[in-house]
Amino acid sequence: MTQFTDLGLAKPLLKALADEGYTTPTPIQAQAIPGVMTGRDLLGIAQTGTGKTAAFALPILHRLGEDKKHAPRRSARVLVLAPTRELATQIGESFKSYGKHMGVTVAVVFGGVKYGGQMRAMAGGVDVLVATPGRLLDHLGEKSITLDGVEILVLDEADQMLDMGFIVPIRKIVRYLPKAPRQNLFFSATMPSEIEKLSGEILNPNPLKVSVTPQATTVDRVNQRVLFVEQSRKRALLGELFDDAGFKRVIVFTRTKRGADRVARGLEQSGVDAVSIHGDKSQGQRERALAEFKAGKVRALVATDIAARGIDIDAVSHVVQYELPNVPESYVHRIGRTARAGADGSAVAFCADDERNLLKDIEKVTRQRIPSFDRRNDKHLGAATAAMPDVGGKPERADTRGSQPHRGQHAPKRNRNHSGGGGGGGGGSRHEGAPARSAGDKPAFKGPSRGGDRGRGGGSRSGAGGGGSSAPRPTGVWSNR
């Protein structure tokens, strides 16, 4: 088995890896590091959680160490573009950690904070600049940052850049780069046509191609299950799941900012320590929430998709998709928050009637059928699911409590298209598939969004009650497909 010591990395890097307890590279690291060390361009197809940050950070640091020189004022030798503040911060921390015995200088630039500190950090030039596209363009426009010294360009999570409308800003940034030959490293979890076109524009001919997993497949170590539940019962079910002590460190995903805050409040009312994180939170609030979650001070972190690729925390026991994402590829990135660093993990997806089409889209993209809950084999979901029927039978009531409507409610009607089941999880707040950003981090042009408007809250196509057949629908929590 290949070890880091077999890859020819500089001794200071090997010492830093040993300090972190890393000895064996992941598949993408083993395949990418030798080629990148020689200066080749790279096209990497890798889903989140595969270790791709080290796959580019380690060989880049090796190259910087072999050719030591100072970057020009207000510039950098390496530019890494990332879609979110959290991911940019994470990448910056990785460069600092791996390069701690090399004296490497790193600056991280993103929106939502004042410009002064970023300008001071860049004034003398740095080895590595990690930036979000919107804020970087602002600095370039003010000439507080230049890209004259960039020798290596890294584009991370390119497909999320597409979802967030950053493709045009990226093309503008590339035009600021020097014309001299440079090394380009391009990473994406999926390869839609627009991303393939962008890679062709940025990469030099005949790049090294590394694909560690088929397009959009999910992490093999994640135990995935879908739980069919009425929209109105999701909150109660989520609280019941946390009755299981096995749900130690859990990330809960919602589609909207308002929904994230609402779910976090609901968990707190149930006695579960929880915090929320989304685009409307200040940078300080987001950093505090992540720190509390990482330190184990709270059991649940409720997040929108803006956080799906920016959270790199070990020992996340479960990911719960309280609402299915509008963009099916986001399902992959959400569940990638668990089963990291070689560990196992579990992912639970709630699916209401008005989300069944979203589930079909996810299964089409991931090329798999996500298993329904099976009481006989799914002990990892805990006691909260004891009343759920086994898969395979006809739809039935989950428990005897569900035979009558809840007080003050009418029993929803069965709809032939399964599109009933009262209002959705959004509450009408802004969808965050393409989040609003703070000043300086807003793309100059809103690019294409693959998410559309499907699956938002506020009812289904056939109305809030889901009219149709006059036969009453059972009001228990669970149902089969």
Coordinates of C-alpha atoms in Angstrom, one line a residue:
M1 CA 0.0 0.0 0.0
T2 CA 1.3 3.4 -1.0
Q3 CA 2.4 5.7 1.9
F4 CA 3.1 9.4 1.9
T5 CA 6.7 8.7 2.3
D6 CA 6.6 6.9 -1.1
L7 CA 5.5 10.1 -3.0
G8 CA 8.7 12.1 -2.8
L9 CA 7.3 14.9 -0.7
A10 CA 9.7 17.3 1.0
K11 CA 10.6 16.4 4.6
P12 CA 8.9 19.4 6.2
L13 CA 5.6 18.2 4.6
L14 CA 6.1 14.6 5.8
K15 CA 6.8 16.0 9.3
A16 CA 3.6 18.0 9.2
L17 CA 1.6 14.9 8.0
A18 CA 3.1 12.8 10.8
D19 CA 2.1 15.5 13.3
E20 CA -1.5 15.2 12.1
G21 CA -1.3 11.3 12.2
Y22 CA -1.6 10.9 8.4
T23 CA 0.5 8.1 6.9
T24 CA -1.6 6.7 4.0
P25 CA -2.9 8.8 1.1
T26 CA -6.4 8.6 -0.2
P27 CA -6.8 7.4 -3.8
I28 CA -7.1 10.9 -5.3
Q29 CA -4.0 12.0 -3.3
A30 CA -2.0 9.0 -4.4
Q31 CA -2.9 9.6 -8.0
A32 CA -2.7 13.4 -8.1
I33 CA 0.3 14.3 -6.0
P34 CA 3.1 12.9 -8.2
G35 CA 1.8 14.5 -11.3
V36 CA 1.1 17.9 -9.7
M37 CA 4.6 17.9 -8.2
T38 CA 6.1 17.8 -11.8
G39 CA 4.0 20.8 -12.8
R40 CA 1.3 19.1 -14.9
D41 CA -2.2 20.5 -15.1
L42 CA -4.9 18.4 -13.4
L43 CA -8.5 17.7 -14.0
G44 CA -9.8 16.0 -10.8
I45 CA -13.3 14.5 -10.5
A46 CA -13.8 13.8 -6.9
Q47 CA -16.8 14.0 -4.5
T48 CA -16.5 15.8 -1.2
G49 CA -14.7 13.9 1.6
T50 CA -12.2 12.2 -0.6
G51 CA -9.2 14.3 0.5
K52 CA -8.8 16.5 -2.5
T53 CA -7.6 19.5 -0.5
A54 CA -4.4 17.7 0.5
A55 CA -4.2 16.3 -3.1
F56 CA -3.5 19.8 -4.3
A57 CA -2.1 21.5 -1.2
L58 CA 0.7 19.1 -0.6
P59 CA 2.3 19.1 -4.1
I60 CA 1.8 22.9 -4.3
L61 CA 3.7 23.4 -1.1
H62 CA 6.4 21.0 -2.3
R63 CA 6.8 23.1 -5.4
L64 CA 6.9 26.4 -3.5
G65 CA 9.6 24.9 -1.2
E66 CA 11.8 23.8 -4.2
D67 CA 11.6 27.3 -5.8
K68 CA 11.6 29.8 -2.9
K69 CA 11.0 33.4 -3.8
H70 CA 8.8 36.2 -2.5
A71 CA 5.5 37.1 -4.1
P72 CA 5.1 40.6 -5.5
R73 CA 3.4 43.2 -3.3
R74 CA -0.4 42.7 -3.0
S75 CA -0.1 39.5 -5.0
A76 CA 0.4 35.7 -4.4
R77 CA 2.2 32.9 -6.0
V78 CA -0.8 30.5 -5.7
L79 CA -4.5 31.5 -6.1
V80 CA -7.2 29.1 -4.9
L81 CA -10.8 29.9 -5.7
A82 CA -13.5 28.5 -3.6
P83 CA -17.3 29.0 -3.7
T84 CA -18.0 29.7 0.0
R85 CA -16.5 31.4 3.0
E86 CA -16.4 28.2 5.0
L87 CA -14.6 26.2 2.3
A88 CA -12.2 29.1 1.7
T89 CA -11.4 29.2 5.4
Q90 CA -11.0 25.4 5.6
I91 CA -8.6 25.4 2.6
G92 CA -6.5 28.2 4.1
E93 CA -6.2 26.3 7.4
S94 CA -5.1 23.2 5.5
F95 CA -2.3 25.1 3.8
K96 CA -1.2 26.6 7.1
S97 CA -1.3 23.2 8.8
Y98 CA 0.6 21.3 6.0
G99 CA 3.1 24.2 5.5
K100 CA 3.8 25.0 9.2
H101 CA 7.4 23.8 9.0
M102 CA 8.0 25.7 5.8
G103 CA 7.2 29.3 6.8
V104 CA 4.5 29.6 4.2
T105 CA 2.3 32.7 4.2
V106 CA -1.4 32.3 3.6
A107 CA -4.2 34.9 3.2
V108 CA -8.0 34.1 3.0
V109 CA -10.3 36.7 1.3
F110 CA -14.1 36.5 1.4
G111 CA -17.1 38.7 1.7
G112 CA -19.1 39.6 4.7
V113 CA -16.2 41.2 6.6
K114 CA -14.4 44.5 6.3
Y115 CA -11.8 45.0 3.7
G116 CA -9.0 46.5 5.9
G117 CA -7.7 43.3 7.4
Q118 CA -7.6 41.6 4.0
M119 CA -5.8 44.5 2.4
R120 CA -3.2 44.5 5.2
A121 CA -2.7 40.8 4.9
M122 CA -2.0 41.1 1.2
A123 CA 0.1 44.3 1.3
G124 CA 3.5 42.5 1.4
G125 CA 2.5 39.6 -0.9
V126 CA 1.8 36.0 0.2
D127 CA 2.6 32.5 -1.0
V128 CA -1.0 31.3 -1.1
L129 CA -4.2 33.4 -1.5
V130 CA -7.5 31.6 -1.0
A131 CA -10.5 33.6 -2.1
T132 CA -14.2 33.6 -3.0
P133 CA -14.8 35.1 -6.5
G134 CA -17.0 38.0 -5.6
R135 CA -14.8 39.6 -3.0
L136 CA -11.6 38.9 -5.0
L137 CA -13.2 40.8 -8.0
D138 CA -13.9 43.7 -5.7
H139 CA -10.2 43.8 -4.5
L140 CA -9.0 43.6 -8.1
G141 CA -11.3 46.4 -9.1
E142 CA -9.8 48.6 -6.3
K143 CA -6.3 47.4 -7.1
S144 CA -5.8 46.4 -3.5
I145 CA -4.9 42.9 -4.8
T146 CA -3.2 42.0 -8.1
L147 CA -2.6 38.6 -9.7
D148 CA 0.7 39.5 -11.4
G149 CA 2.6 36.9 -9.4
V150 CA 0.3 33.9 -9.7
E151 CA 2.1 30.8 -10.9
I152 CA -0.5 28.2 -9.9
L153 CA -4.3 28.5 -10.1
V154 CA -6.6 26.1 -8.3
L155 CA -10.4 26.0 -8.9
D156 CA -12.1 24.0 -6.2
E157 CA -15.7 22.7 -6.3
A158 CA -16.3 24.1 -9.8
D159 CA -19.8 22.6 -10.1
Q160 CA -20.9 24.5 -7.0
M161 CA -19.5 27.6 -8.6
L162 CA -21.9 26.9 -11.5
D163 CA -24.8 26.5 -9.2
M164 CA -24.0 29.8 -7.4
G165 CA -23.6 31.8 -10.6
F166 CA -19.9 32.3 -10.3
I167 CA -18.8 31.1 -13.8
V168 CA -18.8 34.6 -15.4
P169 CA -16.8 36.1 -12.4
I170 CA -14.3 33.2 -12.7
R171 CA -13.8 34.0 -16.4
K172 CA -13.2 37.7 -15.4
I173 CA -10.6 36.7 -12.8
V174 CA -8.8 34.5 -15.3
R175 CA -8.3 37.5 -17.5
Y176 CA -6.4 39.2 -14.7
L177 CA -3.9 36.4 -14.5
P178 CA -0.5 36.8 -16.2
K179 CA 0.0 35.5 -19.7
A180 CA 3.1 33.5 -18.7
P181 CA 2.6 29.7 -18.5
R182 CA 1.0 28.6 -15.2
Q183 CA -0.1 25.4 -13.7
N184 CA -3.9 24.9 -13.4
L185 CA -5.7 22.5 -11.1
F186 CA -9.4 22.0 -11.7
F187 CA -11.6 20.1 -9.3
S188 CA -15.3 19.2 -9.5
A189 CA -17.6 16.6 -8.1
T190 CA -19.6 16.4 -11.3
M191 CA -18.9 17.4 -14.9
P192 CA -21.9 19.1 -16.5
S193 CA -21.3 20.6 -20.0
E194 CA -20.7 24.1 -18.8
I195 CA -18.1 23.0 -16.3
E196 CA -16.4 20.8 -19.0
K197 CA -16.3 23.9 -21.3
L198 CA -14.8 26.0 -18.5
S199 CA -12.1 23.4 -17.8
G200 CA -11.2 23.4 -21.5
E201 CA -10.7 27.2 -21.3
I202 CA -8.5 27.1 -18.2
L203 CA -6.4 23.9 -18.5
N204 CA -3.4 23.5 -20.7
P205 CA -3.6 20.7 -23.3
N206 CA -3.3 17.1 -22.1
P207 CA -3.9 17.6 -18.4
L208 CA -3.5 14.7 -16.0
K209 CA -7.0 13.3 -15.4
V210 CA -7.9 11.7 -12.1
S211 CA -11.4 10.4 -11.3
V212 CA -11.7 8.5 -8.0
T213 CA -15.4 7.9 -8.2
P214 CA -18.0 7.8 -11.0
Q215 CA -19.9 11.0 -11.6
A216 CA -22.2 11.9 -8.8
T217 CA -22.0 8.6 -6.9
T218 CA -22.4 8.8 -3.2
V219 CA -19.9 7.8 -0.5
D220 CA -19.9 4.0 -0.1
R221 CA -19.4 4.1 3.6
V222 CA -22.5 6.1 4.2
N223 CA -25.5 4.0 5.3
Q224 CA -28.3 5.8 3.5
R225 CA -32.1 5.5 4.2
V226 CA -35.1 7.4 3.1
L227 CA -38.0 7.9 5.6
F228 CA -41.4 8.7 4.1
V229 CA -43.1 11.1 6.5
E230 CA -46.0 13.7 6.3
Q231 CA -44.7 17.2 6.1
S232 CA -46.5 18.2 9.3
R233 CA -44.8 15.4 11.2
K234 CA -41.2 16.1 10.3
R235 CA -40.5 18.2 13.3
A236 CA -41.8 15.6 15.8
L237 CA -39.9 12.9 14.0
L238 CA -36.7 14.8 14.1
G239 CA -37.0 15.2 17.8
E240 CA -37.7 11.5 18.2
L241 CA -34.5 10.6 16.3
F242 CA -32.5 12.6 18.8
D243 CA -33.9 10.4 21.6
D244 CA -31.3 7.9 20.4
A245 CA -28.0 8.6 22.0
G246 CA -26.3 7.3 18.8
F247 CA -27.2 10.7 17.2
K248 CA -24.2 12.3 18.8
R249 CA -23.0 14.9 16.3
V250 CA -25.6 15.5 13.6
I251 CA -25.9 18.0 10.7
V252 CA -29.5 18.7 9.6
F253 CA -30.1 20.2 6.2
T254 CA -33.0 22.5 5.2
R255 CA -33.6 24.3 1.9
T256 CA -34.1 27.8 3.3
K257 CA -32.6 30.1 5.8
R258 CA -35.8 30.6 7.7
G259 CA -36.4 26.9 7.7
A260 CA -32.9 26.4 9.3
D261 CA -33.7 28.8 12.1
R262 CA -37.1 27.2 12.7
V263 CA -35.7 23.7 12.8
A264 CA -33.0 24.7 15.2
R265 CA -35.5 26.4 17.5
G266 CA -37.7 23.3 17.4
L267 CA -34.8 21.1 18.5
E268 CA -33.9 23.5 21.3
Q269 CA -37.6 23.3 22.5
S270 CA -37.2 19.5 22.5
G271 CA -34.2 19.7 24.7
V272 CA -31.5 19.2 22.0
D273 CA -28.7 21.7 21.9
A274 CA -28.7 23.1 18.3
V275 CA -27.4 26.0 16.3
S276 CA -28.1 27.1 12.7
I277 CA -25.8 28.4 10.0
H278 CA -26.7 30.0 6.7
G279 CA -26.0 33.0 4.4
D280 CA -27.8 35.6 6.5
K281 CA -25.6 34.9 9.6
S282 CA -22.6 37.1 10.1
Q283 CA -19.1 35.6 9.7
G284 CA -18.7 35.8 13.5
Q285 CA -22.0 33.9 14.1
R286 CA -21.0 31.2 11.5
E287 CA -17.6 30.7 13.0
R288 CA -19.0 30.5 16.5
A289 CA -21.6 28.0 15.5
L290 CA -19.1 25.8 13.7
A291 CA -16.7 26.0 16.7
E292 CA -19.5 25.0 19.2
F293 CA -20.5 22.1 16.9
K294 CA -16.9 21.0 16.4
A295 CA -16.2 21.1 20.2
G296 CA -19.3 19.0 21.0
K297 CA -21.1 21.8 22.8
V298 CA -24.1 21.3 20.6
R299 CA -25.4 18.0 19.1
A300 CA -27.1 19.5 16.0
L301 CA -25.9 21.9 13.4
V302 CA -28.8 23.0 11.1
A303 CA -27.5 24.2 7.8
T304 CA -28.6 25.3 4.3
D305 CA -26.7 24.1 1.2
I306 CA -24.3 27.0 1.4
A307 CA -22.6 25.0 4.2
A308 CA -22.8 21.6 2.5
R309 CA -19.2 21.8 1.1
G310 CA -17.7 24.1 3.7
I311 CA -17.9 21.8 6.8
D312 CA -15.0 19.5 7.4
I313 CA -15.6 18.1 10.8
D314 CA -14.6 14.6 11.8
A315 CA -17.0 12.2 13.7
V316 CA -20.2 13.5 12.3
S317 CA -22.4 10.5 13.2
H318 CA -25.5 11.4 11.1
V319 CA -26.7 13.7 8.3
V320 CA -30.4 14.3 8.3
Q321 CA -32.0 15.8 5.2
Y322 CA -35.0 17.5 6.8
E323 CA -35.9 18.7 3.3
L324 CA -34.6 17.2 0.1
P325 CA -32.6 19.6 -2.1
N326 CA -33.9 21.1 -5.3
V327 CA -30.6 20.4 -7.0
P328 CA -30.1 16.6 -6.9
E329 CA -26.3 16.8 -6.9
S330 CA -26.5 18.6 -3.5
Y331 CA -27.7 15.3 -2.0
V332 CA -24.2 13.9 -2.6
H333 CA -22.5 16.8 -1.0
R334 CA -24.8 16.9 2.0
I335 CA -24.2 13.3 2.9
G336 CA -20.5 13.8 2.3
R337 CA -20.4 15.6 5.7
T338 CA -20.3 12.2 7.4
A339 CA -18.1 9.1 6.8
R340 CA -15.0 11.4 6.6
A341 CA -11.4 10.4 7.2
G342 CA -12.2 6.7 6.7
A343 CA -15.0 6.5 9.3
D344 CA -18.5 5.2 8.7
G345 CA -21.6 7.3 8.9
S346 CA -25.4 7.4 8.4
A347 CA -27.6 9.6 6.3
V348 CA -31.4 9.9 6.8
A349 CA -33.6 11.7 4.3
F350 CA -37.1 12.8 5.1
C351 CA -39.4 12.6 2.1
A352 CA -42.9 14.1 2.1
D353 CA -45.4 13.5 -0.6
D354 CA -44.5 16.8 -2.4
E355 CA -40.8 15.8 -2.4
R356 CA -41.2 12.5 -4.2
N357 CA -40.2 14.0 -7.5
L358 CA -37.1 15.4 -5.9
L359 CA -36.2 11.9 -4.6
K360 CA -36.6 10.5 -8.1
D361 CA -34.2 13.1 -9.5
I362 CA -31.7 12.3 -6.8
E363 CA -31.9 8.5 -7.5
K364 CA -31.5 9.2 -11.2
V365 CA -28.4 11.3 -10.7
T366 CA -26.8 9.0 -8.2
R367 CA -27.8 5.9 -10.2
Q368 CA -29.1 4.1 -7.2
R369 CA -32.3 3.4 -5.3
I370 CA -32.0 4.8 -1.8
P371 CA -33.4 2.1 0.5
S372 CA -36.4 2.7 2.6
F373 CA -36.1 2.1 6.3
D374 CA -36.1 -1.6 7.3
R375 CA -36.7 -2.1 11.0
R376 CA -34.9 -5.5 10.9
N377 CA -31.6 -4.1 9.6
D378 CA -31.5 -0.4 10.4
K379 CA -30.6 -0.4 14.1
H380 CA -28.6 2.7 13.5
L381 CA -31.7 4.8 13.3
G382 CA -32.6 4.1 16.8
A383 CA -35.7 3.6 18.9
A384 CA -37.6 6.5 17.3
T385 CA -38.3 4.2 14.3
A386 CA -39.6 1.3 16.2
A387 CA -43.2 1.9 15.1
M388 CA -42.3 2.2 11.4
P389 CA -43.6 -0.6 9.1
D390 CA -41.0 -2.7 7.3
V391 CA -40.5 -2.0 3.6
G392 CA -42.1 -4.2 1.0
G393 CA -45.7 -4.2 2.3
K394 CA -48.6 -2.0 1.3
P395 CA -48.8 1.5 2.7
E396 CA -50.1 1.3 6.2
R397 CA -50.5 3.4 9.3
A398 CA -47.3 3.8 11.3
D399 CA -48.9 3.5 14.7
T400 CA -52.2 3.4 16.4
R401 CA -52.0 7.0 17.4
G402 CA -52.3 8.1 13.8
S403 CA -55.8 6.8 13.1
Q404 CA -57.4 10.2 13.8
P405 CA -56.5 13.7 12.6
H406 CA -54.5 15.8 15.0
R407 CA -56.6 18.2 17.0
G408 CA -57.5 21.3 15.0
Q409 CA -56.5 19.6 11.7
H410 CA -58.4 17.9 8.9
A411 CA -57.1 14.6 7.7
P412 CA -55.4 15.2 4.4
K413 CA -56.8 13.5 1.3
R414 CA -55.0 10.9 -0.8
N415 CA -53.9 12.3 -4.1
R416 CA -53.2 10.0 -7.1
N417 CA -50.1 12.0 -7.9
H418 CA -48.8 12.0 -4.3
S419 CA -48.4 15.7 -4.5
G420 CA -50.5 16.6 -1.4
G421 CA -49.5 16.8 2.2
G422 CA -49.7 20.3 3.5
G423 CA -47.2 23.2 3.1
G424 CA -43.6 22.7 2.6
G425 CA -40.6 23.4 4.7
G426 CA -39.7 26.8 3.3
G427 CA -42.3 29.0 4.8
G428 CA -41.8 31.2 1.8
S429 CA -38.3 32.4 2.6
R430 CA -35.6 32.8 0.0
H431 CA -34.2 29.5 -1.4
E432 CA -30.5 29.2 -0.8
G433 CA -29.4 27.1 -3.7
A434 CA -27.9 30.3 -5.0
P435 CA -27.6 32.3 -1.7
A436 CA -27.7 36.0 -1.4
R437 CA -24.3 37.2 -0.3
S438 CA -22.9 40.0 1.7
A439 CA -21.3 43.0 0.0
G440 CA -18.2 42.1 -1.9
D441 CA -19.2 38.4 -2.3
K442 CA -22.0 38.8 -4.8
P443 CA -21.3 37.6 -8.3
A444 CA -21.4 40.2 -11.0
F445 CA -23.7 38.1 -13.1
K446 CA -26.3 35.6 -12.0
G447 CA -25.4 32.5 -13.9
P448 CA -27.6 29.5 -14.6
S449 CA -29.2 27.6 -11.8
R450 CA -30.1 24.0 -12.2
G451 CA -32.3 24.0 -9.2
G452 CA -35.4 25.7 -10.6
D453 CA -38.3 26.3 -8.3
R454 CA -39.4 22.8 -7.6
G455 CA -40.2 21.4 -4.2
R456 CA -40.4 24.7 -2.3
G457 CA -42.6 25.1 0.6
G458 CA -46.1 26.5 0.7
G459 CA -48.1 23.6 -0.7
S460 CA -48.1 21.3 -3.6
R461 CA -49.2 21.6 -7.2
S462 CA -52.7 20.4 -6.3
G463 CA -53.1 22.7 -3.3
A464 CA -52.4 22.6 0.4
G465 CA -54.8 19.8 1.1
G466 CA -53.8 17.7 -1.9
G467 CA -57.4 17.0 -3.0
G468 CA -58.3 14.0 -5.1
S469 CA -59.8 10.8 -4.0
S470 CA -62.2 11.1 -1.1
A471 CA -60.6 8.2 0.7
P472 CA -58.9 9.6 3.9
R473 CA -55.1 9.3 4.1
P474 CA -53.7 7.8 7.3
T475 CA -52.2 10.4 9.5
G476 CA -49.4 8.4 11.0
V477 CA -45.8 9.4 10.6
W478 CA -44.5 6.7 8.3
S479 CA -45.5 5.3 4.9
N480 CA -43.8 3.1 2.3
R481 CA -43.1 4.2 -1.2

